[in-house]
Amino acid sequence: MRGLRSELGRVRGLGSAKEGVQHWWLQRVTAVALVPLLVWFLIGLIAHSGADHQAVIAWLGHPLTFGLFLLLLGAGLWHLALGLQVIIEDYVHGEGLRLALILLVKFGCIALALTGAIALFTIAFGN
Amino acid sequence: MGADGRDENDRSIPSDPAQPPAHHPARPLSPHLQIYRPQLTTVLSISHRITGIVLGAGAVALVVWLVAAAYGPEAFACMQALAGSILGRVLLFAFTFCLLYHLLNGIRHLVWDTGHGLELDAVYLSGKLVVGGTIVLTIAIWIAGIAARGGF
C-alpha cells in the first residue's frame, strides 16, 4: 500500500478526508485510556451497589474518584462523539442532515461532559 | 440446492457477462445484506456499533445520576428508585452487557490495529472469546453487585 502513495501525499500524511489519521488515532487513544478507567468504574459501581446518598457522595467527592471520574467522562464522551460521527458519516447520505447530526452529536457530548463535570465539582467542593 | 440450481454453500457471484442485471453495471458489487448470510464476524462487527450507540444512552443516564447525586438526597433517592425498578434493572443489565461487549470487542479491535490476530481462524476464536467473556463477566458483575448490596 505504501508503494502506491506519491511522495507528496506521504509527506503531507493526508487522506481523502484531508485531515490525515487524526480522527482514527484519537478514537484509539481514547479507547486505550477507557480500558483501565472502565475497569475502575465497574469495580466502584459494584462496591457502591445499594449504598445510600451519603456513602455515594463520600465516594464521588474523594479526590481519586473525582479525578478518575473526570477522566472517564472526558475520554468516554470524546470517544462517543468520534464513534457516532463515523456511524453518521457511513449511513446518512444527505449532506445537510449529515452535518446537522454530527454537530448535534458534538454539542450533545460536550454538554453532557460539562454537566457531569459540574455535578462532580459540586459534590467535591460543596454548594 | 437453491431455486436457481446452485449449491447453497456456493457464495460466488453468478457471472454471466452477456446478461448484466437490469439497472446494474456488470462489475463486482458489495455484499447485499438482505441476501448475505449473517456470520459471526459480520454480526460482531455491527454489534460493536449498536452497543456503542446504546452506551451513548448509558452516558446520558450516568450524567443524570451524577446530577441527582449532586442535587441532594431526595433527588438521589428518586433516581435510585428508578434504577431499582424492573425497567431500571432491565436497562442497567443491558447497559452492563453492552459495556462489557464493547470493552472486550474494543480490545479485540486494538489488537487487530497492531496487525495481530487477523487470520480467519484467529478472528473467529477471538470473536467467540469476546461473546463468552461478555456473558460470563456480565453475570459475574451482577452477582457481585447483588452480593454487595446484601440481596436482590
mmCIF file of N, CA and C in Angstrom, chain A residues 37 40-41 45 53 55-77 111-127, chain B residues 59 62-72 76:
data_model
loop_
_atom_site.group_PDB
_atom_site.id
_atom_site.type_symbol
_atom_site.label_atom_id
_atom_site.label_comp_id
_atom_site.label_asym_id
_atom_site.label_seq_id
_atom_site.Cartn_x
_atom_site.Cartn_y
_atom_site.Cartn_z
ATOM 1 N N LEU A 37 -9.917 2.848 32.930
ATOM 2 C CA LEU A 37 -10.914 3.701 33.580
ATOM 3 C C LEU A 37 -12.235 2.954 33.780
ATOM 4 N N TRP A 40 -11.927 0.331 36.592
ATOM 5 C CA TRP A 40 -12.053 1.031 37.878
ATOM 6 C C TRP A 40 -13.505 1.416 38.157
ATOM 7 N N PHE A 41 -14.177 1.958 37.132
ATOM 8 C CA PHE A 41 -15.556 2.423 37.267
ATOM 9 C C PHE A 41 -16.495 1.275 37.636
ATOM 10 N N LEU A 45 -18.685 0.878 40.997
ATOM 11 C CA LEU A 45 -20.151 0.755 40.983
ATOM 12 C C LEU A 45 -20.605 -0.470 41.766
ATOM 13 N N HIS A 53 -27.117 7.820 49.899
ATOM 14 C CA HIS A 53 -26.631 9.074 49.321
ATOM 15 C C HIS A 53 -25.321 9.515 49.953
ATOM 16 N N ALA A 55 -22.962 7.783 51.430
ATOM 17 C CA ALA A 55 -21.818 6.956 51.046
ATOM 18 C C ALA A 55 -21.392 7.236 49.607
ATOM 19 N N VAL A 56 -22.388 7.441 48.728
ATOM 20 C CA VAL A 56 -22.075 7.714 47.320
ATOM 21 C C VAL A 56 -21.383 9.073 47.187
ATOM 22 N N ILE A 57 -21.868 10.078 47.940
ATOM 23 C CA ILE A 57 -21.256 11.419 47.917
ATOM 24 C C ILE A 57 -19.810 11.344 48.436
ATOM 25 N N ALA A 58 -19.624 10.545 49.491
ATOM 26 C CA ALA A 58 -18.266 10.404 50.051
ATOM 27 C C ALA A 58 -17.329 9.791 49.022
ATOM 28 N N TRP A 59 -17.854 8.803 48.270
ATOM 29 C CA TRP A 59 -17.040 8.146 47.226
ATOM 30 C C TRP A 59 -16.738 9.120 46.089
ATOM 31 N N LEU A 60 -17.803 9.779 45.578
ATOM 32 C CA LEU A 60 -17.624 10.679 44.426
ATOM 33 C C LEU A 60 -16.783 11.905 44.785
ATOM 34 N N GLY A 61 -16.839 12.322 46.058
ATOM 35 C CA GLY A 61 -16.110 13.511 46.477
ATOM 36 C C GLY A 61 -14.654 13.255 46.819
ATOM 37 N N HIS A 62 -14.288 11.988 46.919
ATOM 38 C CA HIS A 62 -12.890 11.654 47.204
ATOM 39 C C HIS A 62 -12.022 12.101 46.027
ATOM 40 N N PRO A 63 -10.868 12.725 46.308
ATOM 41 C CA PRO A 63 -10.039 13.262 45.218
ATOM 42 C C PRO A 63 -9.720 12.253 44.116
ATOM 43 N N LEU A 64 -9.455 10.994 44.487
ATOM 44 C CA LEU A 64 -9.112 9.985 43.483
ATOM 45 C C LEU A 64 -10.319 9.701 42.575
ATOM 46 N N THR A 65 -11.497 9.488 43.206
ATOM 47 C CA THR A 65 -12.708 9.245 42.431
ATOM 48 C C THR A 65 -13.014 10.436 41.544
ATOM 49 N N PHE A 66 -12.932 11.635 42.133
ATOM 50 C CA PHE A 66 -13.208 12.879 41.421
ATOM 51 C C PHE A 66 -12.350 12.973 40.155
ATOM 52 N N GLY A 67 -11.059 12.766 40.298
ATOM 53 C CA GLY A 67 -10.141 12.863 39.163
ATOM 54 C C GLY A 67 -10.390 11.803 38.113
ATOM 55 N N LEU A 68 -10.525 10.542 38.569
ATOM 56 C CA LEU A 68 -10.727 9.456 37.605
ATOM 57 C C LEU A 68 -12.070 9.587 36.896
ATOM 58 N N PHE A 69 -13.086 10.076 37.638
ATOM 59 C CA PHE A 69 -14.410 10.232 37.034
ATOM 60 C C PHE A 69 -14.391 11.319 35.955
ATOM 61 N N LEU A 70 -13.642 12.415 36.220
ATOM 62 C CA LEU A 70 -13.499 13.467 35.208
ATOM 63 C C LEU A 70 -12.829 12.908 33.953
ATOM 64 N N LEU A 71 -11.777 12.095 34.161
ATOM 65 C CA LEU A 71 -11.095 11.478 33.021
ATOM 66 C C LEU A 71 -12.036 10.538 32.270
ATOM 67 N N LEU A 72 -12.832 9.769 33.027
ATOM 68 C CA LEU A 72 -13.781 8.836 32.415
ATOM 69 C C LEU A 72 -14.793 9.595 31.547
ATOM 70 N N LEU A 73 -15.335 10.686 32.100
ATOM 71 C CA LEU A 73 -16.306 11.487 31.346
ATOM 72 C C LEU A 73 -15.663 12.082 30.095
ATOM 73 N N GLY A 74 -14.465 12.634 30.255
ATOM 74 C CA GLY A 74 -13.783 13.265 29.130
ATOM 75 C C GLY A 74 -13.456 12.271 28.025
ATOM 76 N N ALA A 75 -12.778 11.174 28.411
ATOM 77 C CA ALA A 75 -12.381 10.170 27.415
ATOM 78 C C ALA A 75 -13.602 9.487 26.824
ATOM 79 N N GLY A 76 -14.582 9.159 27.678
ATOM 80 C CA GLY A 76 -15.767 8.435 27.218
ATOM 81 C C GLY A 76 -16.599 9.246 26.239
ATOM 82 N N LEU A 77 -16.853 10.502 26.566
ATOM 83 C CA LEU A 77 -17.707 11.306 25.691
ATOM 84 C C LEU A 77 -16.966 11.752 24.430
ATOM 85 N N ALA A 111 -21.968 19.049 25.994
ATOM 86 C CA ALA A 111 -22.918 19.437 27.042
ATOM 87 C C ALA A 111 -22.966 18.384 28.144
ATOM 88 N N LEU A 112 -22.967 17.099 27.748
ATOM 89 C CA LEU A 112 -23.010 16.014 28.734
ATOM 90 C C LEU A 112 -21.752 16.016 29.598
ATOM 91 N N ALA A 113 -20.592 16.167 28.952
ATOM 92 C CA ALA A 113 -19.332 16.162 29.699
ATOM 93 C C ALA A 113 -19.299 17.330 30.678
ATOM 94 N N LEU A 114 -19.741 18.500 30.220
ATOM 95 C CA LEU A 114 -19.744 19.683 31.078
ATOM 96 C C LEU A 114 -20.704 19.505 32.249
ATOM 97 N N THR A 115 -21.916 18.977 31.959
ATOM 98 C CA THR A 115 -22.905 18.761 33.012
ATOM 99 C C THR A 115 -22.378 17.798 34.066
ATOM 100 N N GLY A 116 -21.789 16.695 33.602
ATOM 101 C CA GLY A 116 -21.229 15.719 34.538
ATOM 102 C C GLY A 116 -20.108 16.325 35.371
ATOM 103 N N ALA A 117 -19.255 17.144 34.725
ATOM 104 C CA ALA A 117 -18.142 17.761 35.441
ATOM 105 C C ALA A 117 -18.641 18.741 36.492
ATOM 106 N N ILE A 118 -19.677 19.520 36.133
ATOM 107 C CA ILE A 118 -20.232 20.476 37.101
ATOM 108 C C ILE A 118 -20.810 19.726 38.299
ATOM 109 N N ALA A 119 -21.507 18.602 38.022
ATOM 110 C CA ALA A 119 -22.070 17.795 39.112
ATOM 111 C C ALA A 119 -20.948 17.285 40.018
ATOM 112 N N LEU A 120 -19.854 16.810 39.425
ATOM 113 C CA LEU A 120 -18.734 16.292 40.214
ATOM 114 C C LEU A 120 -18.079 17.402 41.042
ATOM 115 N N PHE A 121 -17.899 18.594 40.436
ATOM 116 C CA PHE A 121 -17.313 19.719 41.171
ATOM 117 C C PHE A 121 -18.205 20.110 42.346
ATOM 118 N N THR A 122 -19.530 20.109 42.100
ATOM 119 C CA THR A 122 -20.473 20.460 43.161
ATOM 120 C C THR A 122 -20.360 19.475 44.323
ATOM 121 N N ILE A 123 -20.272 18.179 43.981
ATOM 122 C CA ILE A 123 -20.173 17.152 45.021
ATOM 123 C C ILE A 123 -18.848 17.291 45.781
ATOM 124 N N ALA A 124 -17.761 17.522 45.048
ATOM 125 C CA ALA A 124 -16.438 17.540 45.671
ATOM 126 C C ALA A 124 -16.200 18.807 46.500
ATOM 127 N N PHE A 125 -16.724 19.933 46.038
ATOM 128 C CA PHE A 125 -16.396 21.202 46.700
ATOM 129 C C PHE A 125 -17.584 21.895 47.344
ATOM 130 N N GLY A 126 -18.728 21.189 47.419
ATOM 131 C CA GLY A 126 -19.861 21.736 48.142
ATOM 132 C C GLY A 126 -20.620 22.771 47.347
ATOM 133 N N ASN A 127 -21.798 23.122 47.840
ATOM 134 C CA ASN A 127 -22.659 24.068 47.133
ATOM 135 C C ASN A 127 -22.238 25.504 47.397
ATOM 136 N N ALA B 59 -24.458 6.828 28.786
ATOM 137 C CA ALA B 59 -23.715 8.001 29.247
ATOM 138 C C ALA B 59 -24.675 9.080 29.724
ATOM 139 N N LEU B 62 -25.897 8.060 33.089
ATOM 140 C CA LEU B 62 -24.845 8.227 34.096
ATOM 141 C C LEU B 62 -24.745 9.691 34.542
ATOM 142 N N VAL B 63 -24.816 10.607 33.575
ATOM 143 C CA VAL B 63 -24.718 12.026 33.914
ATOM 144 C C VAL B 63 -25.957 12.470 34.710
ATOM 145 N N VAL B 64 -27.129 11.956 34.331
ATOM 146 C CA VAL B 64 -28.349 12.275 35.093
ATOM 147 C C VAL B 64 -28.191 11.789 36.535
ATOM 148 N N TRP B 65 -27.616 10.605 36.704
ATOM 149 C CA TRP B 65 -27.382 10.029 38.044
ATOM 150 C C TRP B 65 -26.429 10.925 38.838
ATOM 151 N N LEU B 66 -25.366 11.418 38.189
ATOM 152 C CA LEU B 66 -24.404 12.311 38.846
ATOM 153 C C LEU B 66 -25.085 13.609 39.293
ATOM 154 N N VAL B 67 -25.913 14.166 38.388
ATOM 155 C CA VAL B 67 -26.609 15.421 38.708
ATOM 156 C C VAL B 67 -27.544 15.195 39.899
ATOM 157 N N ALA B 68 -28.244 14.047 39.906
ATOM 158 C CA ALA B 68 -29.148 13.739 41.012
ATOM 159 C C ALA B 68 -28.370 13.629 42.322
ATOM 160 N N ALA B 69 -27.199 12.993 42.270
ATOM 161 C CA ALA B 69 -26.371 12.864 43.471
ATOM 162 C C ALA B 69 -25.915 14.235 43.960
ATOM 163 N N ALA B 70 -25.594 15.135 43.015
ATOM 164 C CA ALA B 70 -25.143 16.474 43.384
ATOM 165 C C ALA B 70 -26.297 17.312 43.922
ATOM 166 N N TYR B 71 -27.517 17.027 43.439
ATOM 167 C CA TYR B 71 -28.674 17.849 43.788
ATOM 168 C C TYR B 71 -29.089 17.669 45.245
ATOM 169 N N GLY B 72 -29.006 16.420 45.739
ATOM 170 C CA GLY B 72 -29.357 16.189 47.132
ATOM 171 C C GLY B 72 -29.968 14.830 47.363
ATOM 172 N N PHE B 76 -31.562 12.049 44.670
ATOM 173 C CA PHE B 76 -30.787 10.821 44.554
ATOM 174 C C PHE B 76 -31.654 9.603 44.859
#
